[in-house]
Amino acid sequence: MAADKAADQGSEKHEGSATGSGISDQEKELSSIALQAFMAGNYETCLQHLGGLQEINKDDYKIVLNTAVAEFYKSDQSITDSLRQTLNQLKNQIHAAVEEMDSLDDVENSMLYYNQAVILYHLRQYTEAISIGEKLYQFIEPFEERFAQAVCFLLVDVYLLTYQAEKALHLLAVLEKMILQGNNSNKNGKNEVCFSYSLCMQSGNNTNKDAFNQKPEGGAHIEVAKSKIHQYKVRAYIQMKSLKACKREIKSVMNTTGNSASSLFLKSNFEYLRGNYRKAVKLLNSSNIAEHPGFMKTGECIRCMFWNNLGCIHFAMGKHNLGIFYFKKALQENDNACAQLATSSTDPGKKFSGRPMCTLLTNKRYELLYNCGIQLLHIGRPLAAFECLIEAVQVYHSNPRLWLRLAECCIAANKGTSEQETKGLPSKKGIVQSIVGQGYHRKIVLASQSIQNVVYNDGQSSAIPVASMEFAAICLRNALLLLPEDQQEPKQENGSKTSSQLGGAENNSEIGEGCSSKSHEGDKFSSAPPSSPLRKQELEHLRCSILACSAYVSLALGDNLMALNHAEKLLQQPKLSGSLKFLGHLYAAEALISLDRISDAITHLNPENITDVSLGISSNEQDQGSDKGENEPVESSGKQTPQCYPNSVTSARTMMLFNLGSAYCLRSEYDKARKCLQQAASMIYPKEIPPEAILLAVYLELQNGNTQLALQIIKRNQLLPSVKTLSDIRKKPVFQPVHPMQPIQMPAFTTVQRK
């Protein structure tokens, strides 16, 4: 959901080191006047006095830095390229490197370092910004109070964007103490200005920059800072899903900011996590987004976030068609904002100039495309989902979940229409391919159910991004390679992300940091932008899903050795859900039969191997690490957990028996095959018998020479008429075929066709 983002509007200004030794009274006076003019917003006068200082002291690089900052503000913060170039030149001129900052002697360059971190933040290079910010934080003691606060706020913002909520909360505690001590020192008249500067970090929709630019004696900036701290805490607790603590902070936010758009968006996010989706929608609708200052001032497209959040809520409610409608509205608002920014750019040759620096964070196109792709996949439109996700993967190419989603799009787009898709009696189209001749010479041609050695891409290179099974194999290989080596515990699959988690990279040369596959917190998390990082307990389930899809795709492509390899790896996983274990045995048996290793296949097809077909994602696992709060009502969303096929142990064992009968046929053990068919038929309702099983029964009767009985089975489209009375006794069906939400489909049954 939309938690307010930081929008630092510029850089720090250090006026000529007026406290240093060897500075004349004239330089001190010019520095003081230049600072006052800058704080008053009179940048032209400020530049004139800085020019006078430059004539007196040509070797002081801080004057050049202050001049660049003043020109940046004079241009309404729109010459980001020039400022960035000046900072790089100054860094090279004084041979300064933040990595070499190891003593207090280097603190005088802190303004230069901080300015670079601010620009890196707006260019979404969060790793570099964190590196500089953490180095500055080590030497925060001698910093002037408000500059120290600016460094902390910058770090908090980047920590939240990179899902390091624990570190952010630690810094927020430091900030609270800092502000409290500063307030006490102001009352005692002991607060002294050590540095001259222009700006403190800002966050959220708060654009009251003047409150920070007031003199330290004023209390307005203290109240604004406290309000920001409460909002940051809510964002951190939401990321940690610590709802009890979040509920307390929400009250503080509402008390300090009232019913502002930012506070209502945060509260809506809180209710979304609790499962109160209707209340979350109501809070969003009550926010007055028309009063928002606009993305040109804050860098945030509030309308885009509003529609995106509605899409996320309806996704969670299981209303996927409404969800995709809202995501498309969000995309339209985002495109309108980007078009507005494109027309405001005056110098197309400079990539980041011509618009306020905060607007570099405005474009959320790729995060929204990711959301649209996940939503389209859920409503059964894999080709449209593929088009969205293939564009998003250009930016988030290190997200293993995204590669899995692309593979699922390919699988769903190429899924056969005869596999578990018929209702009622099995369709004869799945059994009889054609009828040749008439009268005595009339012949029935039975359909082949083999999916082996099918060419899906019509001779094109498999590397071309089209929804083919060959490209699915590449996607799954990428997903496996991106997973860390050490993995444990299951994974929660939730593709759609809220706008508080929209912190990815734009499609420009400066991205990259938002796409790092390494975690900032060691082996605790594995980042998967733009969605939340993968915990250890989630990585194992993701690995299992990828291996299951890989085995299926390899079978479809006729690569039986690779399919067997993936299936065996799947069965070796320590935390394997019952449904994927069932598929693992089935895929392994399919591959082994194709490799003429019938005995090994029969071992996998033993019905006793199946004791559970659950997904293995309980509500406790999904919400692990979160606390729901005491006596908090949670509304029912009506969203059902997608069921894997089949949905009961009896149904799974029935499928195993059908395939086991096929395996026995390959060894000419027809009596055992017939017993398997009879046992399976007695366990399920006649309408649920798949066409492949009927074909197997026809083959067995033909092997026994019972041609008339085989023809009767085909005409009636029923398996073993003698068993019909046993099944009719059943009061209700044990098994009801359900199409899985995730496109991991059953393979075709291994059958033997009549020669």
Coordinates of C-alpha atoms in Angstrom, one line a residue, residues 60-603:
D60 CA 38.5 26.7 -1.4
Y61 CA 36.5 23.9 -3.0
K62 CA 33.6 24.5 -0.6
I63 CA 32.8 27.8 -2.3
V64 CA 32.5 25.9 -5.6
L65 CA 30.2 23.4 -3.9
N66 CA 28.0 26.1 -2.4
T67 CA 27.8 27.8 -5.8
A68 CA 26.7 24.6 -7.5
V69 CA 24.0 24.1 -4.8
A70 CA 22.7 27.7 -5.0
E71 CA 22.5 27.4 -8.8
F72 CA 20.7 24.1 -8.4
Y73 CA 18.0 25.7 -6.2
K74 CA 17.8 28.8 -8.5
S75 CA 16.9 26.4 -11.3
D76 CA 14.0 24.9 -9.2
Q77 CA 16.2 21.9 -8.6
S78 CA 16.1 20.9 -12.3
I79 CA 19.8 20.8 -13.3
T80 CA 20.6 17.5 -11.7
D81 CA 23.2 16.5 -14.3
S82 CA 25.2 19.7 -13.7
L83 CA 25.2 19.3 -10.0
R84 CA 26.2 15.7 -10.3
Q85 CA 29.0 16.5 -12.6
T86 CA 30.3 19.2 -10.3
L87 CA 30.3 16.9 -7.3
N88 CA 32.3 14.3 -9.2
Q89 CA 34.8 16.9 -10.3
L90 CA 35.2 18.1 -6.7
K91 CA 35.6 14.6 -5.4
N92 CA 38.4 14.0 -7.9
Q93 CA 40.0 17.4 -7.2
I94 CA 40.4 16.8 -3.5
H95 CA 41.0 13.0 -4.0
A96 CA 38.2 12.2 -1.6
A97 CA 36.7 8.7 -1.4
V98 CA 34.1 7.7 1.2
E99 CA 35.8 4.3 1.6
E100 CA 38.9 6.1 2.9
M101 CA 37.0 8.1 5.5
D102 CA 38.4 6.6 8.6
S103 CA 39.0 9.5 11.0
L104 CA 37.5 12.8 12.1
D105 CA 40.0 14.6 9.9
D106 CA 37.9 13.7 6.9
V107 CA 34.6 14.9 8.4
E108 CA 35.0 18.3 6.7
N109 CA 34.1 16.5 3.4
S110 CA 30.9 15.2 4.8
M111 CA 28.8 17.7 2.9
L112 CA 30.2 16.5 -0.4
Y113 CA 29.6 12.9 0.6
Y114 CA 26.0 13.6 1.7
N115 CA 25.2 15.5 -1.5
Q116 CA 26.4 12.5 -3.5
A117 CA 24.2 10.2 -1.4
V118 CA 21.1 12.3 -2.0
I119 CA 21.6 12.2 -5.8
L120 CA 22.2 8.4 -5.7
Y121 CA 19.0 8.1 -3.7
H122 CA 17.0 9.9 -6.5
L123 CA 18.7 7.8 -9.1
R124 CA 17.6 4.6 -7.3
Q125 CA 21.2 3.5 -6.6
Y126 CA 20.3 2.5 -3.1
T127 CA 23.3 0.3 -2.3
E128 CA 25.8 3.2 -2.9
A129 CA 23.6 5.6 -1.0
I130 CA 23.5 3.3 2.0
S131 CA 27.3 2.8 1.8
I132 CA 27.9 6.6 2.0
G133 CA 25.2 7.2 4.6
E134 CA 26.5 4.5 6.9
K135 CA 30.0 5.9 6.7
L136 CA 28.7 9.3 7.6
Y137 CA 26.7 7.9 10.5
Q138 CA 29.9 6.5 12.0
F139 CA 31.2 10.1 12.5
I140 CA 27.9 11.7 13.3
E141 CA 29.0 13.0 16.7
P142 CA 30.7 16.2 15.6
F143 CA 28.0 17.0 13.1
E144 CA 25.6 20.0 13.6
E145 CA 22.3 18.7 15.0
R146 CA 20.1 19.3 12.0
F147 CA 22.7 18.0 9.5
A148 CA 23.0 14.8 11.6
Q149 CA 19.2 14.5 11.4
A150 CA 19.3 14.8 7.7
V151 CA 21.9 12.0 7.4
C152 CA 19.7 9.8 9.6
F153 CA 16.5 10.5 7.7
L154 CA 18.3 9.7 4.4
L155 CA 19.4 6.4 5.8
V156 CA 16.0 5.6 7.2
D157 CA 14.4 6.3 3.8
V158 CA 16.8 4.0 1.9
Y159 CA 16.6 1.3 4.5
L160 CA 12.8 1.2 4.1
L161 CA 13.1 1.1 0.3
T162 CA 15.4 -1.9 0.6
Y163 CA 13.2 -3.6 3.2
Q164 CA 15.6 -3.3 6.1
A165 CA 13.0 -2.3 8.6
E166 CA 15.0 -3.3 11.7
K167 CA 17.8 -1.0 10.8
A168 CA 15.3 1.8 10.1
L169 CA 13.7 1.4 13.5
H170 CA 17.1 1.6 15.2
L171 CA 17.9 4.8 13.5
L172 CA 14.4 6.2 14.3
A173 CA 15.1 5.6 18.0
V174 CA 18.4 7.5 17.6
L175 CA 16.5 10.3 15.9
E176 CA 13.9 10.6 18.7
K177 CA 16.7 11.0 21.3
M178 CA 18.4 13.5 19.1
I179 CA 15.3 15.6 18.6
L180 CA 14.5 15.4 22.3
Q181 CA 18.0 16.5 23.3
G182 CA 18.0 19.2 20.7
N183 CA 14.6 20.5 22.0
N184 CA 16.0 20.7 25.5
S185 CA 19.2 22.5 24.4
N186 CA 17.1 25.0 22.5
K187 CA 15.2 25.8 25.6
N188 CA 18.4 26.3 27.5
G189 CA 19.8 28.5 24.7
K190 CA 22.8 26.2 24.3
N191 CA 22.3 25.0 20.7
E192 CA 25.1 26.2 18.5
V193 CA 25.3 26.0 14.7
C194 CA 28.4 24.2 13.7
F195 CA 27.7 24.0 9.9
S196 CA 25.7 26.1 7.5
Y197 CA 23.4 24.1 5.3
S198 CA 20.3 24.4 3.2
L199 CA 18.0 21.4 3.7
C200 CA 17.1 18.4 5.8
M201 CA 15.7 15.2 4.5
Q202 CA 11.9 15.2 3.8
S203 CA 9.6 12.2 3.5
G204 CA 6.1 11.4 2.7
N205 CA 3.7 13.9 1.3
N206 CA 5.0 16.6 3.6
T207 CA 6.3 19.4 1.5
N208 CA 6.7 21.9 4.3
K209 CA 10.4 22.6 3.5
D210 CA 10.2 26.0 5.2
A211 CA 9.7 24.3 8.6
F212 CA 13.2 22.7 8.2
N213 CA 14.7 25.9 7.0
Q214 CA 13.7 27.8 10.0
K215 CA 16.3 28.7 12.6
P216 CA 17.0 26.1 15.2
E217 CA 15.3 28.1 17.9
G218 CA 11.9 27.5 16.2
G219 CA 9.9 24.5 17.2
A220 CA 8.1 23.9 13.9
H221 CA 10.8 21.7 12.5
I222 CA 10.8 19.6 15.7
E223 CA 7.0 18.9 15.3
V224 CA 7.4 18.1 11.6
A225 CA 10.3 15.7 12.4
K226 CA 8.3 13.9 15.1
S227 CA 5.4 13.5 12.6
K228 CA 7.8 12.1 10.1
I229 CA 9.2 9.6 12.6
H230 CA 5.8 8.3 13.4
Q231 CA 5.0 7.7 9.7
Y232 CA 8.4 6.0 9.2
K233 CA 7.6 3.7 12.1
V234 CA 4.3 2.7 10.6
R235 CA 6.0 1.9 7.3
A236 CA 8.7 -0.2 9.2
Y237 CA 6.1 -2.1 11.2
I238 CA 4.0 -2.8 8.1
Q239 CA 7.1 -4.3 6.4
M240 CA 7.7 -6.4 9.5
K241 CA 3.9 -7.2 9.7
S242 CA 4.1 -6.3 13.4
L243 CA 0.5 -5.2 13.6
K244 CA 0.3 -4.6 17.3
A245 CA 3.1 -2.0 17.2
C246 CA 1.7 -0.6 14.0
K247 CA -1.7 -0.1 15.5
R248 CA -0.1 2.1 18.3
E249 CA 1.9 4.2 15.8
I250 CA -1.2 4.6 13.5
K251 CA -2.9 6.4 16.4
S252 CA 0.1 8.8 16.8
V253 CA 0.1 9.5 13.0
M254 CA -3.6 10.3 13.0
N255 CA -3.1 12.6 16.0
T256 CA -0.2 14.5 14.4
T257 CA -1.3 14.7 10.8
G258 CA -5.1 14.3 11.0
N259 CA -7.0 12.9 8.0
S260 CA -4.3 13.7 5.5
A261 CA -3.8 11.6 2.4
S262 CA -0.6 10.1 3.7
S263 CA -2.1 9.1 7.1
L264 CA -5.2 7.6 5.5
F265 CA -3.0 5.6 3.0
L266 CA -1.0 4.2 5.8
K267 CA -4.0 3.3 7.8
S268 CA -5.5 1.7 4.7
N269 CA -2.3 -0.4 4.3
F270 CA -2.7 -1.5 8.0
E271 CA -6.3 -2.6 7.5
Y272 CA -5.2 -4.4 4.3
L273 CA -2.7 -6.5 6.2
R274 CA -5.3 -7.3 8.9
G275 CA -7.6 -8.6 6.2
N276 CA -10.2 -5.8 6.6
Y277 CA -10.4 -5.2 2.9
R278 CA -13.7 -3.3 2.9
K279 CA -12.4 -0.9 5.5
A280 CA -9.2 -0.5 3.6
V281 CA -11.2 0.5 0.5
K282 CA -13.3 2.9 2.6
L283 CA -10.2 4.6 4.0
L284 CA -8.7 5.1 0.5
N285 CA -11.9 6.6 -0.8
S286 CA -12.1 9.0 2.1
S287 CA -8.6 10.4 1.3
N288 CA -8.8 13.8 -0.4
I289 CA -6.2 13.2 -3.1
A290 CA -7.2 16.4 -4.8
E291 CA -5.4 18.4 -2.1
H292 CA -2.1 16.7 -2.8
P293 CA 0.5 19.2 -4.0
G294 CA 1.2 17.2 -7.1
F295 CA 4.1 15.0 -8.3
M296 CA 6.1 18.0 -9.6
K297 CA 6.6 19.1 -5.9
T298 CA 6.7 15.8 -4.1
G299 CA 7.7 13.2 -6.8
E300 CA 4.7 11.1 -6.0
C301 CA 1.8 10.5 -8.3
I302 CA -1.0 10.2 -5.7
R303 CA -3.6 9.1 -8.2
C304 CA -1.4 6.3 -9.5
M305 CA -0.8 5.1 -5.9
F306 CA -4.6 5.3 -5.2
W307 CA -5.6 3.1 -8.2
N308 CA -2.7 0.7 -7.5
N309 CA -3.7 0.2 -3.9
L310 CA -7.3 -0.5 -4.9
G311 CA -6.0 -3.1 -7.4
C312 CA -4.0 -4.7 -4.6
I313 CA -6.9 -4.9 -2.2
H314 CA -9.2 -6.4 -4.9
F315 CA -6.5 -8.9 -5.8
A316 CA -6.5 -10.0 -2.1
M317 CA -10.3 -10.3 -2.2
G318 CA -10.1 -12.6 -5.2
K319 CA -11.8 -10.1 -7.5
H320 CA -9.2 -10.3 -10.2
N321 CA -11.1 -8.6 -13.0
L322 CA -11.7 -5.6 -10.8
G323 CA -8.1 -5.7 -9.8
I324 CA -6.8 -5.6 -13.4
F325 CA -9.2 -2.7 -14.1
Y326 CA -7.7 -0.6 -11.3
F327 CA -4.1 -1.5 -12.2
K328 CA -4.8 -0.3 -15.8
K329 CA -6.1 3.0 -14.3
A330 CA -2.9 3.3 -12.3
L331 CA -0.9 2.7 -15.5
Q332 CA -2.8 5.4 -17.3
E333 CA -2.1 7.9 -14.5
N334 CA 1.5 7.0 -14.4
D335 CA 1.8 7.4 -18.2
N336 CA 0.1 10.8 -18.0
A337 CA 2.5 11.9 -15.3
C338 CA 5.5 10.7 -17.3
A339 CA 4.2 12.5 -20.5
Q340 CA 3.9 15.7 -18.5
L341 CA 7.5 15.3 -17.3
A342 CA 8.7 14.7 -20.9
T343 CA 7.1 17.9 -22.1
S344 CA 8.7 19.9 -19.2
S345 CA 12.2 18.8 -20.1
T346 CA 14.1 21.6 -21.9
D347 CA 17.3 19.8 -22.7
P348 CA 16.8 16.3 -24.1
G349 CA 20.6 15.7 -24.2
K350 CA 20.8 15.7 -20.4
K351 CA 19.2 12.7 -19.0
F352 CA 18.2 13.9 -15.6
S353 CA 17.8 17.6 -16.1
G354 CA 14.9 19.8 -17.1
R355 CA 12.6 18.6 -14.3
P356 CA 12.8 18.7 -10.5
M357 CA 15.1 16.0 -9.1
C358 CA 12.3 14.5 -6.9
T359 CA 10.4 13.6 -10.1
L360 CA 13.1 11.1 -11.0
L361 CA 11.3 8.7 -8.6
T362 CA 7.9 9.3 -10.1
N363 CA 7.8 6.6 -12.8
K364 CA 6.3 3.4 -11.4
R365 CA 5.6 1.7 -14.8
Y366 CA 7.5 -1.5 -14.3
E367 CA 6.1 -2.1 -10.8
L368 CA 2.6 -1.6 -12.2
L369 CA 3.4 -3.9 -15.1
Y370 CA 4.5 -6.6 -12.6
N371 CA 1.2 -6.2 -10.8
C372 CA -0.8 -6.3 -14.0
G373 CA 1.0 -9.5 -15.1
I374 CA 0.3 -11.3 -11.9
Q375 CA -3.3 -10.3 -12.0
L376 CA -3.7 -11.4 -15.6
L377 CA -2.2 -14.7 -14.9
H378 CA -4.7 -15.3 -12.2
I379 CA -7.7 -14.6 -14.5
G380 CA -6.5 -17.0 -17.1
R381 CA -5.0 -14.6 -19.7
P382 CA -1.4 -15.9 -19.9
L383 CA -0.5 -14.3 -23.2
A384 CA -1.5 -10.8 -21.9
A385 CA 0.3 -11.5 -18.6
F386 CA 3.4 -12.6 -20.6
E387 CA 3.5 -9.3 -22.4
C388 CA 3.4 -7.4 -19.1
L389 CA 6.0 -9.5 -17.3
I390 CA 8.5 -9.7 -20.2
E391 CA 8.7 -5.9 -20.1
A392 CA 9.1 -5.9 -16.3
V393 CA 11.8 -8.5 -16.4
Q394 CA 14.0 -6.1 -18.3
V395 CA 14.4 -4.1 -15.1
Y396 CA 13.8 -6.8 -12.4
H397 CA 16.0 -9.4 -14.1
S398 CA 17.4 -10.7 -10.8
N399 CA 14.0 -11.7 -9.3
P400 CA 13.6 -15.5 -9.4
R401 CA 9.9 -15.2 -8.7
L402 CA 9.4 -13.1 -11.8
W403 CA 11.2 -15.7 -14.0
L404 CA 8.9 -18.4 -12.6
R405 CA 5.8 -16.3 -13.4
L406 CA 7.0 -15.9 -17.0
A407 CA 7.5 -19.7 -17.2
E408 CA 4.0 -20.2 -15.8
C409 CA 2.6 -17.9 -18.5
C410 CA 4.3 -20.0 -21.2
I411 CA 3.0 -23.3 -19.7
A412 CA -0.6 -21.9 -19.4
A413 CA -0.4 -20.6 -23.0
N414 CA 0.7 -24.0 -24.4
K415 CA -1.4 -26.2 -22.1
G416 CA -3.3 -28.9 -24.0
T417 CA -7.1 -28.5 -24.0
S418 CA -7.7 -32.2 -23.4
E419 CA -6.0 -32.4 -20.0
Q420 CA -8.6 -32.5 -17.2
E421 CA -10.7 -29.9 -18.8
T422 CA -13.9 -31.9 -19.6
K423 CA -16.9 -31.8 -17.4
G424 CA -19.3 -34.7 -16.9
L425 CA -18.5 -37.7 -19.0
P426 CA -15.1 -37.7 -20.8
S427 CA -15.4 -36.2 -24.2
K428 CA -15.1 -38.7 -27.1
K429 CA -12.9 -36.1 -28.8
G430 CA -10.3 -37.1 -26.3
I431 CA -10.5 -40.7 -27.2
V432 CA -11.5 -41.0 -30.9
Q433 CA -9.4 -39.1 -33.3
S434 CA -11.3 -40.0 -36.5
I435 CA -13.4 -42.7 -38.2
V436 CA -12.2 -44.2 -41.6
G437 CA -14.2 -46.2 -44.0
Q438 CA -17.8 -47.5 -43.9
G439 CA -19.7 -50.7 -43.1
Y440 CA -17.5 -53.8 -42.7
H441 CA -14.3 -51.7 -43.5
R442 CA -15.1 -49.0 -40.9
K443 CA -12.1 -48.3 -38.7
I444 CA -11.9 -46.2 -35.5
V445 CA -8.6 -44.3 -35.1
L446 CA -7.8 -43.6 -31.5
A447 CA -6.2 -40.4 -30.4
S448 CA -2.6 -40.3 -29.1
Q449 CA -2.2 -38.7 -25.7
S450 CA 1.6 -38.3 -26.0
I451 CA 2.9 -34.8 -25.4
Q452 CA 6.5 -35.8 -26.1
N453 CA 8.7 -34.2 -28.8
V454 CA 6.3 -31.4 -29.6
V455 CA 7.8 -28.4 -31.3
Y456 CA 6.3 -25.2 -29.8
N457 CA 8.3 -22.4 -31.4
D458 CA 8.0 -23.2 -35.1
G459 CA 11.7 -23.2 -35.7
Q460 CA 12.5 -19.9 -34.0
S461 CA 15.3 -19.5 -31.6
S462 CA 14.3 -20.5 -28.1
A463 CA 16.0 -17.3 -26.7
I464 CA 13.4 -15.2 -28.5
P465 CA 10.9 -13.9 -25.8
V466 CA 7.7 -15.6 -26.9
A467 CA 5.3 -17.7 -24.9
S468 CA 6.8 -21.0 -25.9
M469 CA 7.9 -24.0 -23.9
E470 CA 11.5 -23.6 -25.0
F471 CA 11.5 -20.1 -23.6
A472 CA 9.8 -21.4 -20.4
A473 CA 12.8 -23.7 -20.0
I474 CA 15.2 -20.7 -20.2
C475 CA 13.1 -18.8 -17.7
L476 CA 13.1 -21.7 -15.2
R477 CA 16.9 -22.1 -15.6
N478 CA 17.4 -18.4 -14.8
A479 CA 15.1 -18.7 -11.7
L480 CA 17.1 -21.7 -10.4
L481 CA 20.4 -19.9 -10.9
L482 CA 19.2 -16.8 -9.1
L483 CA 18.2 -18.7 -6.0
P484 CA 20.8 -18.7 -3.2
E485 CA 22.6 -21.9 -2.4
D486 CA 21.4 -22.2 1.2
Q487 CA 17.7 -22.7 1.4
Q488 CA 15.3 -23.9 4.0
E489 CA 11.6 -23.8 4.7
P490 CA 8.6 -23.0 2.5
K491 CA 7.6 -20.0 0.6
Q492 CA 4.5 -17.8 0.4
E493 CA 3.5 -17.0 -3.2
N494 CA 2.0 -13.5 -3.4
G495 CA 2.8 -11.6 -6.6
S496 CA 0.8 -8.4 -6.2
K497 CA 2.6 -5.7 -4.3
T498 CA 1.4 -2.5 -2.7
S499 CA 2.6 0.9 -3.5
S500 CA 4.6 1.2 -0.3
Q501 CA 6.7 -1.5 -1.8
L502 CA 7.2 0.3 -5.1
G503 CA 10.9 1.1 -4.8
G504 CA 12.3 -0.5 -7.9
A505 CA 14.5 0.9 -10.7
E506 CA 13.6 2.9 -13.8
N507 CA 14.6 1.7 -17.2
N508 CA 17.8 3.8 -17.4
S509 CA 21.5 3.4 -17.2
E510 CA 21.5 4.3 -13.5
I511 CA 19.2 1.4 -12.3
G512 CA 20.8 -1.8 -11.2
E513 CA 20.9 -1.2 -7.5
G514 CA 17.2 -1.9 -7.1
C515 CA 17.8 -5.2 -8.9
S516 CA 20.5 -6.6 -6.7
S517 CA 19.9 -10.3 -5.8
K518 CA 22.0 -9.9 -2.7
S519 CA 20.4 -9.2 0.6
H520 CA 21.5 -6.3 2.8
E521 CA 20.9 -8.4 5.9
G522 CA 23.2 -11.3 5.2
D523 CA 21.4 -14.6 4.6
K524 CA 18.2 -13.6 6.3
F525 CA 16.5 -12.3 3.2
S526 CA 17.0 -12.6 -0.5
S527 CA 15.7 -9.6 -2.4
A528 CA 13.2 -10.0 -5.2
P529 CA 12.2 -6.5 -6.4
P530 CA 9.7 -5.1 -6.8
S531 CA 8.1 -7.5 -4.4
S532 CA 9.2 -8.0 -0.8
P533 CA 12.4 -10.0 -0.1
L534 CA 12.2 -13.7 0.2
R535 CA 12.7 -15.2 3.7
K536 CA 14.5 -18.4 4.2
Q537 CA 11.1 -20.1 4.9
E538 CA 9.9 -18.9 1.5
L539 CA 12.9 -19.8 -0.6
E540 CA 12.5 -23.5 -0.3
H541 CA 8.9 -23.5 -1.5
L542 CA 9.9 -21.3 -4.4
R543 CA 12.7 -23.8 -5.3
C544 CA 10.1 -26.6 -5.2
S545 CA 7.8 -24.8 -7.5
I546 CA 10.5 -24.0 -10.0
L547 CA 11.7 -27.7 -10.0
A548 CA 8.1 -29.0 -10.5
C549 CA 7.6 -26.6 -13.4
S550 CA 11.0 -27.5 -14.8
A551 CA 10.2 -31.2 -14.8
Y552 CA 6.9 -30.6 -16.6
V553 CA 8.5 -28.4 -19.2
S554 CA 11.3 -30.9 -19.8
L555 CA 8.7 -33.7 -20.3
A556 CA 6.8 -31.5 -22.8
L557 CA 10.0 -30.9 -24.7
G558 CA 11.0 -34.6 -24.7
D559 CA 14.1 -34.1 -22.6
N560 CA 13.4 -37.0 -20.3
L561 CA 16.8 -37.2 -18.6
M562 CA 16.5 -33.5 -17.5
A563 CA 12.9 -34.1 -16.4
L564 CA 14.0 -37.0 -14.3
N565 CA 16.8 -34.9 -12.8
H566 CA 14.4 -32.1 -11.9
A567 CA 11.8 -34.5 -10.5
E568 CA 14.4 -36.3 -8.3
K569 CA 15.7 -33.0 -7.0
L570 CA 12.2 -32.0 -6.2
L571 CA 11.5 -35.2 -4.2
Q572 CA 14.8 -34.6 -2.2
Q573 CA 13.7 -31.2 -1.0
P574 CA 13.4 -31.1 2.9
K575 CA 10.2 -29.0 2.9
L576 CA 8.0 -30.4 0.2
S577 CA 4.3 -29.9 0.1
G578 CA 2.1 -32.9 -0.5
S579 CA 0.8 -31.7 -3.9
L580 CA 4.3 -31.1 -5.3
K581 CA 5.4 -34.5 -3.9
F582 CA 2.6 -36.1 -5.9
L583 CA 3.6 -34.3 -9.0
G584 CA 7.3 -35.2 -8.4
H585 CA 6.5 -38.9 -8.3
L586 CA 4.3 -38.6 -11.4
Y587 CA 6.9 -36.6 -13.5
A588 CA 9.7 -39.0 -12.4
A589 CA 7.6 -42.0 -13.5
E590 CA 6.7 -40.4 -16.8
A591 CA 10.4 -39.7 -17.5
L592 CA 11.5 -43.2 -16.4
I593 CA 8.9 -44.9 -18.7
S594 CA 10.1 -42.9 -21.6
L595 CA 13.7 -44.0 -20.8
D596 CA 12.4 -47.7 -20.7
R597 CA 13.1 -48.0 -17.0
I598 CA 9.7 -49.5 -16.2
S599 CA 10.7 -51.1 -12.8
D600 CA 11.9 -47.8 -11.4
A601 CA 8.8 -46.1 -12.7
I602 CA 6.5 -48.6 -10.9
T603 CA 8.3 -47.7 -7.7

